[in-house]
Short mmCIF file of C-alpha atoms in Angstrom, two decimals:
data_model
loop_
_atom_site.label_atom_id
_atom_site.label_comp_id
_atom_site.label_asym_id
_atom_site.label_seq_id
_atom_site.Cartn_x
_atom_site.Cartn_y
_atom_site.Cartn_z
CA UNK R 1240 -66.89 143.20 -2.02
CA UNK R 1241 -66.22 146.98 -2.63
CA UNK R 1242 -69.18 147.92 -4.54
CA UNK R 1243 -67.84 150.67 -6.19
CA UNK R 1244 -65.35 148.30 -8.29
CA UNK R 1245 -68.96 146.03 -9.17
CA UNK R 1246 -70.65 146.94 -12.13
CA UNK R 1247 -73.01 144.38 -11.10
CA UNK R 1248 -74.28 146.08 -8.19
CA UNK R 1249 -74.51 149.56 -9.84
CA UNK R 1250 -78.35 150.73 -10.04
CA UNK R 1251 -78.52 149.06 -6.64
CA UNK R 1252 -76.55 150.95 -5.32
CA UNK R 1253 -77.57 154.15 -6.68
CA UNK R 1254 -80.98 153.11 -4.96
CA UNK R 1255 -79.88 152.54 -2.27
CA UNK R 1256 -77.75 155.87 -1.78
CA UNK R 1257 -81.23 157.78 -2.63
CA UNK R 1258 -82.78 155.72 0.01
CA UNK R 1259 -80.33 156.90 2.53
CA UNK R 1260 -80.18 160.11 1.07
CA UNK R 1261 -84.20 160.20 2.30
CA UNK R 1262 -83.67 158.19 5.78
CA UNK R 1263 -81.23 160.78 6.64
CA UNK R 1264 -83.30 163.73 5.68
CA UNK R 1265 -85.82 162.21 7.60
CA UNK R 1266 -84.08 161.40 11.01
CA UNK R 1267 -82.57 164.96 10.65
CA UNK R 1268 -85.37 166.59 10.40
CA UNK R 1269 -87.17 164.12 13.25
CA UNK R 1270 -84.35 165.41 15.53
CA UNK R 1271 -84.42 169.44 14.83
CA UNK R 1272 -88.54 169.43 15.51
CA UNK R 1273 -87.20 166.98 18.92
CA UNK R 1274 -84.61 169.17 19.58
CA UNK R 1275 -86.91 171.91 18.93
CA UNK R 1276 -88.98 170.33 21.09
CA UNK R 1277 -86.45 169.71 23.98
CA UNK R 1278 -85.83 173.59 23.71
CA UNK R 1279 -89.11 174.99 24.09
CA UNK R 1280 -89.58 173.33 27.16
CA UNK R 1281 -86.36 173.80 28.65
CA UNK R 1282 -86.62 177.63 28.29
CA UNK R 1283 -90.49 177.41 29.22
CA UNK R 1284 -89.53 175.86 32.56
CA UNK R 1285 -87.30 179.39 33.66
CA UNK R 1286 -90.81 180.56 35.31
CA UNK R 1287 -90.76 177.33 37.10
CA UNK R 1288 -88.01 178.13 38.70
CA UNK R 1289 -86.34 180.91 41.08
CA UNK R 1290 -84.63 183.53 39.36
CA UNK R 1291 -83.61 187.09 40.11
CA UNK R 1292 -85.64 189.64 38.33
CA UNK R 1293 -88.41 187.21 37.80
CA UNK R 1294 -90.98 190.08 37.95
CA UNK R 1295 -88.81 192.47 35.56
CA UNK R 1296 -91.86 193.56 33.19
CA UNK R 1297 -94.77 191.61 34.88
CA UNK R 1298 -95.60 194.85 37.31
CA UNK R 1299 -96.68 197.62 34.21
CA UNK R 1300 -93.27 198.94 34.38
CA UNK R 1301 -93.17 199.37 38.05
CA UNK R 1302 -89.96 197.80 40.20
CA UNK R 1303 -91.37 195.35 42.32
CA UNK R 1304 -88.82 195.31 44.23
CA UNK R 1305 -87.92 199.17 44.75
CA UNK R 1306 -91.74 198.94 46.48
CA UNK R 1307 -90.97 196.53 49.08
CA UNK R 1308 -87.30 198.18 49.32
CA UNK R 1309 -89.49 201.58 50.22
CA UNK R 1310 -91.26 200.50 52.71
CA UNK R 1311 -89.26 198.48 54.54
CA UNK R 1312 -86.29 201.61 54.47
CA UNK R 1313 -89.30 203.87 56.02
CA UNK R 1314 -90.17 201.17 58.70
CA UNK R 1315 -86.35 200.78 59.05
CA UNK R 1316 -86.06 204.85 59.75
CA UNK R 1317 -88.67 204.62 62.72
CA UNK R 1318 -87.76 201.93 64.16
CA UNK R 1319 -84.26 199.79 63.70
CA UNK R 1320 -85.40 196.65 65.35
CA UNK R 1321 -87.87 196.15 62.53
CA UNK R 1322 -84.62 194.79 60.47
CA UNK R 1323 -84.08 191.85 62.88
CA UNK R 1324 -87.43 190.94 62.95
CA UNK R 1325 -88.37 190.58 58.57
CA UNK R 1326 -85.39 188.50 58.90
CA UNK R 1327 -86.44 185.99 61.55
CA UNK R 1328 -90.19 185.66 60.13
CA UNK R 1329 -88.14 184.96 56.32
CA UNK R 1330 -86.07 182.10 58.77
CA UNK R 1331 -89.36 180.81 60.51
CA UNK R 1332 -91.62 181.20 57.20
CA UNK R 1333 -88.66 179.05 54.97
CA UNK R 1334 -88.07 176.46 58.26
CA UNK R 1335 -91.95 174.94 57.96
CA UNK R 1336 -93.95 173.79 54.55
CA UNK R 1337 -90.73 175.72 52.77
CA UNK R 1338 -91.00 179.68 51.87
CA UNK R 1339 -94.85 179.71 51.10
CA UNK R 1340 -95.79 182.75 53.45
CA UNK R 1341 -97.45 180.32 55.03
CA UNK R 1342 -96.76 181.85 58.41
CA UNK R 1343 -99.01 185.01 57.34
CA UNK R 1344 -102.29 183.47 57.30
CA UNK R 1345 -104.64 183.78 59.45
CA UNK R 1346 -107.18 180.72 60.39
CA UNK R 1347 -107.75 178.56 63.23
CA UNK R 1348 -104.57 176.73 64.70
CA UNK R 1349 -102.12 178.72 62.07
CA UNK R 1350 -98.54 178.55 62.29
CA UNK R 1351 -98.97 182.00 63.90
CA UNK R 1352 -100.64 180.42 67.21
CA UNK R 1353 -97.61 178.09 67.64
CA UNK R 1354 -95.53 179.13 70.73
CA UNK R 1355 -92.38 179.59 68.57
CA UNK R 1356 -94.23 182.30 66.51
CA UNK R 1357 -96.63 184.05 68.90
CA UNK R 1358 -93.36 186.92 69.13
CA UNK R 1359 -92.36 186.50 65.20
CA UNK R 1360 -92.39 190.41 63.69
CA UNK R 1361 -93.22 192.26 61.02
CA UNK R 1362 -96.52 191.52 59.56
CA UNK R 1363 -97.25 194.75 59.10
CA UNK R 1364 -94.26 195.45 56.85
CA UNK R 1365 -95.64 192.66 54.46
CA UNK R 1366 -99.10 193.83 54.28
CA UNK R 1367 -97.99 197.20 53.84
CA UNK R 1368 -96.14 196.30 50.52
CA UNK R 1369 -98.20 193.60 49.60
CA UNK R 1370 -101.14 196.63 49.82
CA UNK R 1371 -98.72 198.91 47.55
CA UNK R 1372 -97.80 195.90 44.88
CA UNK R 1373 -101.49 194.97 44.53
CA UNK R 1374 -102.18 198.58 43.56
CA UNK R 1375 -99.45 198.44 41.24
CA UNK R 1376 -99.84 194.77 39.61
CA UNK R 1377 -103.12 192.97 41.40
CA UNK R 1378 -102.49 189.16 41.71
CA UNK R 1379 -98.75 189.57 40.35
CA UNK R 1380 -96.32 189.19 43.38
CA UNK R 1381 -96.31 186.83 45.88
CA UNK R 1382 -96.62 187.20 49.32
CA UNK R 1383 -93.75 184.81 49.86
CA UNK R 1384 -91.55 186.76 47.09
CA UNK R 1385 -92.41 190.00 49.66
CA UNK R 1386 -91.00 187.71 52.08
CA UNK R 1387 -87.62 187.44 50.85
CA UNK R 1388 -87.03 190.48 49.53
CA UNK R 1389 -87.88 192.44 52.97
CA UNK R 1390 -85.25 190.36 54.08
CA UNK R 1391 -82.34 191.25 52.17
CA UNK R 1392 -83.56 194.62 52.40
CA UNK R 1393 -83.58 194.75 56.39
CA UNK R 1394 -79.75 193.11 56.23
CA UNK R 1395 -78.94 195.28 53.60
CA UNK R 1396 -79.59 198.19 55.64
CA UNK R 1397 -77.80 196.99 58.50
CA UNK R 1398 -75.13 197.69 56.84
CA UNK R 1399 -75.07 194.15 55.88
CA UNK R 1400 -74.39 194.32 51.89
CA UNK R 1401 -76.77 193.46 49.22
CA UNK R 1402 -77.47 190.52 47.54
CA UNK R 1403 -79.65 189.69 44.52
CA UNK R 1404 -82.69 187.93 45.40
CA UNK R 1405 -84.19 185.27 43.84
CA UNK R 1406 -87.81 185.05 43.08
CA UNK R 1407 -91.11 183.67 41.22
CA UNK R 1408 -92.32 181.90 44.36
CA UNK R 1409 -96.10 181.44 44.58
CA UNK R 1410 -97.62 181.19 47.78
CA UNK R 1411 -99.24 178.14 50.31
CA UNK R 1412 -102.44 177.05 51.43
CA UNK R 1413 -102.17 175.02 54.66
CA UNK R 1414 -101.33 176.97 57.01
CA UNK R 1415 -101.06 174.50 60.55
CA UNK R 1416 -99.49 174.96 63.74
CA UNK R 1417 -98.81 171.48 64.95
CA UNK R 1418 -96.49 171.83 61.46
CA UNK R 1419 -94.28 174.22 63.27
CA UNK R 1420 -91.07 172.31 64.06
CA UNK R 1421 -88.44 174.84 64.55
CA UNK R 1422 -85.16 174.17 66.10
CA UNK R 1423 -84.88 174.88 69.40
CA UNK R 1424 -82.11 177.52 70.85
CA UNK R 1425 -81.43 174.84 73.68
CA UNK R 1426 -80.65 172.23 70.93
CA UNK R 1427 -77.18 170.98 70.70
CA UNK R 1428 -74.95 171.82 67.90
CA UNK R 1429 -75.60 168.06 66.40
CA UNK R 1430 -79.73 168.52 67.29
CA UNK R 1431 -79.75 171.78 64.93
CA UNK R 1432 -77.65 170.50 62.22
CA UNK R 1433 -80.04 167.81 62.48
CA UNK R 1434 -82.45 169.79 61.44
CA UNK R 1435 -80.99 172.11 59.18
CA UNK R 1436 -80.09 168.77 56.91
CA UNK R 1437 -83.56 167.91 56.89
CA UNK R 1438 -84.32 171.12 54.79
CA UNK R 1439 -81.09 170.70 52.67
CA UNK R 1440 -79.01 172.71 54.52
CA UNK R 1441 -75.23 172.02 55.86
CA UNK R 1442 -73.46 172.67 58.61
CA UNK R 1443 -71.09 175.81 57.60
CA UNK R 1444 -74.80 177.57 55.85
CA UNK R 1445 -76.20 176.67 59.50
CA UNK R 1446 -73.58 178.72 61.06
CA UNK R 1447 -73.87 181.10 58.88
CA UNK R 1448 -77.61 181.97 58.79
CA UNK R 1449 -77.54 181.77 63.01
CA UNK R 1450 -75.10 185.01 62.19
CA UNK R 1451 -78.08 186.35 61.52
CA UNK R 1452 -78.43 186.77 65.37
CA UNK R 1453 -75.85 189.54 65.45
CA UNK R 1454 -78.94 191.89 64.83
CA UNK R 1455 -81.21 189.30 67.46
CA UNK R 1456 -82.89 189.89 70.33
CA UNK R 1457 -84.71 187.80 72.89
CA UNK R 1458 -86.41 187.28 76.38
CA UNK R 1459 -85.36 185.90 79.34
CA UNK R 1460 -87.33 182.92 79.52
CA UNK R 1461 -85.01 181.45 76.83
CA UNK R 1462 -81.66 181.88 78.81
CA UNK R 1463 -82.73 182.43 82.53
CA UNK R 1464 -81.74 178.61 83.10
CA UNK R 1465 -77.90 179.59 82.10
CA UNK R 1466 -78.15 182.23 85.13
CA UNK R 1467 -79.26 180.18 87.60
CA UNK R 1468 -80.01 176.46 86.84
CA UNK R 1469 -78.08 175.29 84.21
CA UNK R 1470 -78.82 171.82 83.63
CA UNK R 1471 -80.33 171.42 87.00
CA UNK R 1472 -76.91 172.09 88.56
CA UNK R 1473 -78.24 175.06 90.82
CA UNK R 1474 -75.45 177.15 88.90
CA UNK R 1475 -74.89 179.04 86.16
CA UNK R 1476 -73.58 177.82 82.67
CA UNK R 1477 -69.79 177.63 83.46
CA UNK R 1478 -69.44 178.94 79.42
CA UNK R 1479 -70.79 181.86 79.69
CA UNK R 1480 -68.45 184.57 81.03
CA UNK R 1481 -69.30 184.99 84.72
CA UNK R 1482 -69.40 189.13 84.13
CA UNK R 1483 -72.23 188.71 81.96
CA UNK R 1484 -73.73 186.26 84.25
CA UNK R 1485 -73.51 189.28 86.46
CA UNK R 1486 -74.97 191.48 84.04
CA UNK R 1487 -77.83 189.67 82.83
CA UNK R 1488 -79.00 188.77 86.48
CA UNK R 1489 -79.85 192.26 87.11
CA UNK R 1490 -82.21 192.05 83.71
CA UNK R 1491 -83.50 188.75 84.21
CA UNK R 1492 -84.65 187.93 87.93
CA UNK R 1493 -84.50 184.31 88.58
CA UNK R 1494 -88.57 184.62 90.07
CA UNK R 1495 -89.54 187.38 87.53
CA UNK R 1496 -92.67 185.99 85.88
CA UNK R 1497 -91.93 189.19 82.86
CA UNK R 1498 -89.70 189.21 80.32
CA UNK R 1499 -90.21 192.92 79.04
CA UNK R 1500 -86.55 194.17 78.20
CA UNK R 1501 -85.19 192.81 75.24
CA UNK R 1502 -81.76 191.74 74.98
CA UNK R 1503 -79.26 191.66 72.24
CA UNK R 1504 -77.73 188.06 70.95
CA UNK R 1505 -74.74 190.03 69.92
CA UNK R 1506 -72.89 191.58 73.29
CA UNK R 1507 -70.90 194.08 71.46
CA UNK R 1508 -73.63 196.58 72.21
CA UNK R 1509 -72.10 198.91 69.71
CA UNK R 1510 -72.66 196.68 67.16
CA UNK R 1511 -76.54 196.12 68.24
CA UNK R 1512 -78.26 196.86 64.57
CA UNK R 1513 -75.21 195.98 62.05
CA UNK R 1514 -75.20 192.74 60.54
CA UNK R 1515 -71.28 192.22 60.73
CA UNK R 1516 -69.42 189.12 62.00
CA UNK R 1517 -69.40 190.67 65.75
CA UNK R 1518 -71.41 188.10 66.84
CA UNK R 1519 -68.87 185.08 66.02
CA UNK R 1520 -66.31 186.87 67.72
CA UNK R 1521 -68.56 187.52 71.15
CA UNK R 1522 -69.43 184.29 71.14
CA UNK R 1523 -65.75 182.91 70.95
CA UNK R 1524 -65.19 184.76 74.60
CA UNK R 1525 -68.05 183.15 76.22
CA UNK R 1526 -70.81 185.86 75.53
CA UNK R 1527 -73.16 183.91 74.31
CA UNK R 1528 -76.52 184.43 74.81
CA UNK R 1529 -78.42 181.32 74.08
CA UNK R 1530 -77.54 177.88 74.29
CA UNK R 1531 -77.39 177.03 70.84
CA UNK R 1532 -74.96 180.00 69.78
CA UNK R 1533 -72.37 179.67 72.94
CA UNK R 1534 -72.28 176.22 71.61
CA UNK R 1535 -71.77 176.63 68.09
CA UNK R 1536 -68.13 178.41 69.35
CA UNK R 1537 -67.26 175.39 71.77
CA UNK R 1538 -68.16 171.98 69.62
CA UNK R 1539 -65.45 170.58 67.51
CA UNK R 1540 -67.98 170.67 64.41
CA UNK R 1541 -68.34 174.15 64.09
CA UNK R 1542 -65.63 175.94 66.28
CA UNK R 1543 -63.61 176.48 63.32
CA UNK R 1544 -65.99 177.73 61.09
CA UNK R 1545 -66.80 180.31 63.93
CA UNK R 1546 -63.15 181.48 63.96
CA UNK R 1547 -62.84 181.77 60.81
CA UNK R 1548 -65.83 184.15 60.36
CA UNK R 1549 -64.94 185.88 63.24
CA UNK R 1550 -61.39 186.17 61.75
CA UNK R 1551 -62.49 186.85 58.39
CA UNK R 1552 -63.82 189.51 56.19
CA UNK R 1553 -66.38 187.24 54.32
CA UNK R 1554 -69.12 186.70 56.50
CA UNK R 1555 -71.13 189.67 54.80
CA UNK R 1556 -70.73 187.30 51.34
CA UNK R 1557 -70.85 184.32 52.76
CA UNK R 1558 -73.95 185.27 54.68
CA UNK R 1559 -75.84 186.58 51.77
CA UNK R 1560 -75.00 183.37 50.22
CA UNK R 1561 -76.89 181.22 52.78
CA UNK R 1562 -79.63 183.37 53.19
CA UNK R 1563 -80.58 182.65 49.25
CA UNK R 1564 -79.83 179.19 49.57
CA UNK R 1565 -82.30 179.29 52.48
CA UNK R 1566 -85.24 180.98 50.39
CA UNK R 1567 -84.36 177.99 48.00
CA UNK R 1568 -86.42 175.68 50.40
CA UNK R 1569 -89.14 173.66 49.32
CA UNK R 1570 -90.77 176.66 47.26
CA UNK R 1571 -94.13 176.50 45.33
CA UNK R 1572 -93.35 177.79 41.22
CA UNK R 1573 -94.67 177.92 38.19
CA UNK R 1574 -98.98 176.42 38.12
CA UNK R 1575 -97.96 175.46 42.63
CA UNK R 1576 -99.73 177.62 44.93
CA UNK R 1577 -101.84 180.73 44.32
CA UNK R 1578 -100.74 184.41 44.66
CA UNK R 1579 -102.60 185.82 47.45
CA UNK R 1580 -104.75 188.84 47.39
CA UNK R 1581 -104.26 189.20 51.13
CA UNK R 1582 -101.15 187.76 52.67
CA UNK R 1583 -103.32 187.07 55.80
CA UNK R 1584 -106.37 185.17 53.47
CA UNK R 1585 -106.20 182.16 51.28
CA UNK R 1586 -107.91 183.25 47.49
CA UNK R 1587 -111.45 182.13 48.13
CA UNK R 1588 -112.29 179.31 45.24
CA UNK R 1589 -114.13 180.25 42.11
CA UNK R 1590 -117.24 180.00 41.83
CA UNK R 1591 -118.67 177.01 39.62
CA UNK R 1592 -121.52 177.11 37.65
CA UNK R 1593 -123.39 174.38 35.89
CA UNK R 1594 -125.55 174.90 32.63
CA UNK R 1595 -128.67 172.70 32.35
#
């Protein structure tokens, strides 16, 4: 029955329209103060999360990140080399416990007394702007924050382009060597990508952030085995072009017990400190230095990513792209972690005092 046509049902219904009338007022205004609500914390929880310019404000109108860019550009000036170096201790910070500057500390078995890190760089380049930024801001920017953005400033002045950053990470605690699992550069292509999944990254970013070798150096002791040995064969790695086998014999004796000349991952020796995609293309004529990279040209799951780069005229982009998505791992925001007075020292804990 229509109850507009009943008579009948007239002050009923009248009631019952101001009762809805109410209800609705009342579920409307239930769902603003949720909604409200939802808000609040949605736009409270941008601090818990990366972001570039996070610190835009928080430094007494200093640029946090014109401080680190300073020093690094002086260290840069002196001495080139320092470039390749912020960018493998970013790589071998992010690869254990995530991007905590973990690797900075200093304590008994730290990941800095793990054979992987014992030649890791550029310490000195943190502390110095770490030193600056305290002066500035005390107990403002992270040590891991430093971190990253020394790193895009060492590419970027490799002539590698600029990327934004992201940042607001807080720094780590634990600090352990037998954490240090790093891949090694005699892993297979499927052993790496094994684990670069582990940390959330895929197989084209994995290519992409060993690119990061066209500024790279090593030693010796982590190739001599392609001169001479490979695979116990008594011969050298047939992938490797046999002039450079040539080459590299003279710097690497197969009995020397030193490995004090540095050489280049990236062959094109005129391309030695610019981050450019000469490395994919030395690579694709057998002038690879370690294992891992010659490979990454040869197996049928990367070769054609490596053409393409070396091809291309993205890898700058694409490159800058990965190394954010690499700073991205397993970081420590919003009330995680502690900022660090000293990027060597964990904050010593408060003092607690008890009132009888």
């Amino acid at each position: 029955m229509d109850i507009f046509i009943s008579s009948a049902f007239g002050y009923s219904q009248k009631k019952k329209e101001k009762e809805m009338k109410i209800s609705a007022a009342v579920v409307a205004a239930a769902f603003s103060l949720a909604f409200s609500f939802i808000l609040v914390n949605f736009t409270g929880q941008c601090d818990a999360a990366l972001q570039q310019g996070f610190y835009k404000g928080k430094c007494n109108s200093q640029d946090v990140e014109a401080i680190v860019a300073s020093v690094v550009k002086r260290r840069f000036n002196d001495k080139q080399r320092v470039a390749a170096g912020l960018i493998r201790l970013f790589f071998h910070d992010c690869f254990v416990n995530g991007c905590d500057a973990s690797i900075l500390l200093d304590c008994d078995s730290s990941e800095k007394t793990a054979p992987p890190n014992l030649s890791v760089s550029g310490y000195d380049v943190i502390d110095e702007a770490k030193g600056l930024l305290e002066e500035a801001c005390a107990g403002v920017v992270s040590c891991a924050d430093i971190i990253a953005i020394a790193a895009r400033d060492a590419v970027q002045l490799s002539e590698g382009g600029r990327y934004e950053v992201q940042t607001g990470r807080r720094d780590g605690s634990v600090s352990l060597a037998s954490n240090v699992d790093l891949p090694s550069p005699r892993f297979s292509v499927s052993q790496s990508a094994d684990a670069f999944a582990k940390k959330g990254i895929g197989l084209t970013d994995m290519v992409l952030l060993l690119g990061g070798h066209t500024i790279g150096f090593t030693n010796c002791s982590l190739f001599r085995d392609r001169l001479y040995n490979f695979d116990n064969t008594g011969k050298p790695d047939p992938t490797m072009d046999p002039l450079l086998v040539m080459k590299l014999r003279l710097i690497c004796p197969r009995n020397s017990p030193a490995d004090r000349t540095p050489v280049s991952l990236d062959q094109n020796l005129a391309s030695t400190f610019i981050v450019d995609n000469s490395f994919y293309k030395q690579i694709r004529l057998g002038r690879g230095i370690l294992q891992i990279d010659q490979a990454l040209a040869l197996d049928p799951l990367t070769n054609n990513t490596v053409a393409s780069l070396a091809n291309g005229n993205d890898f700058l982009a694409r490159f800058g792209q990965a190394m954010v998505k690499l700073g991205a791992v397993d970081v420590l925001t919003d009330s995680q972690g502690e900022i660090r007075e000293s990027c060597h020292l964990k904050n010593k804990p408060r003092s607690t005092f008890l009132f009888g």
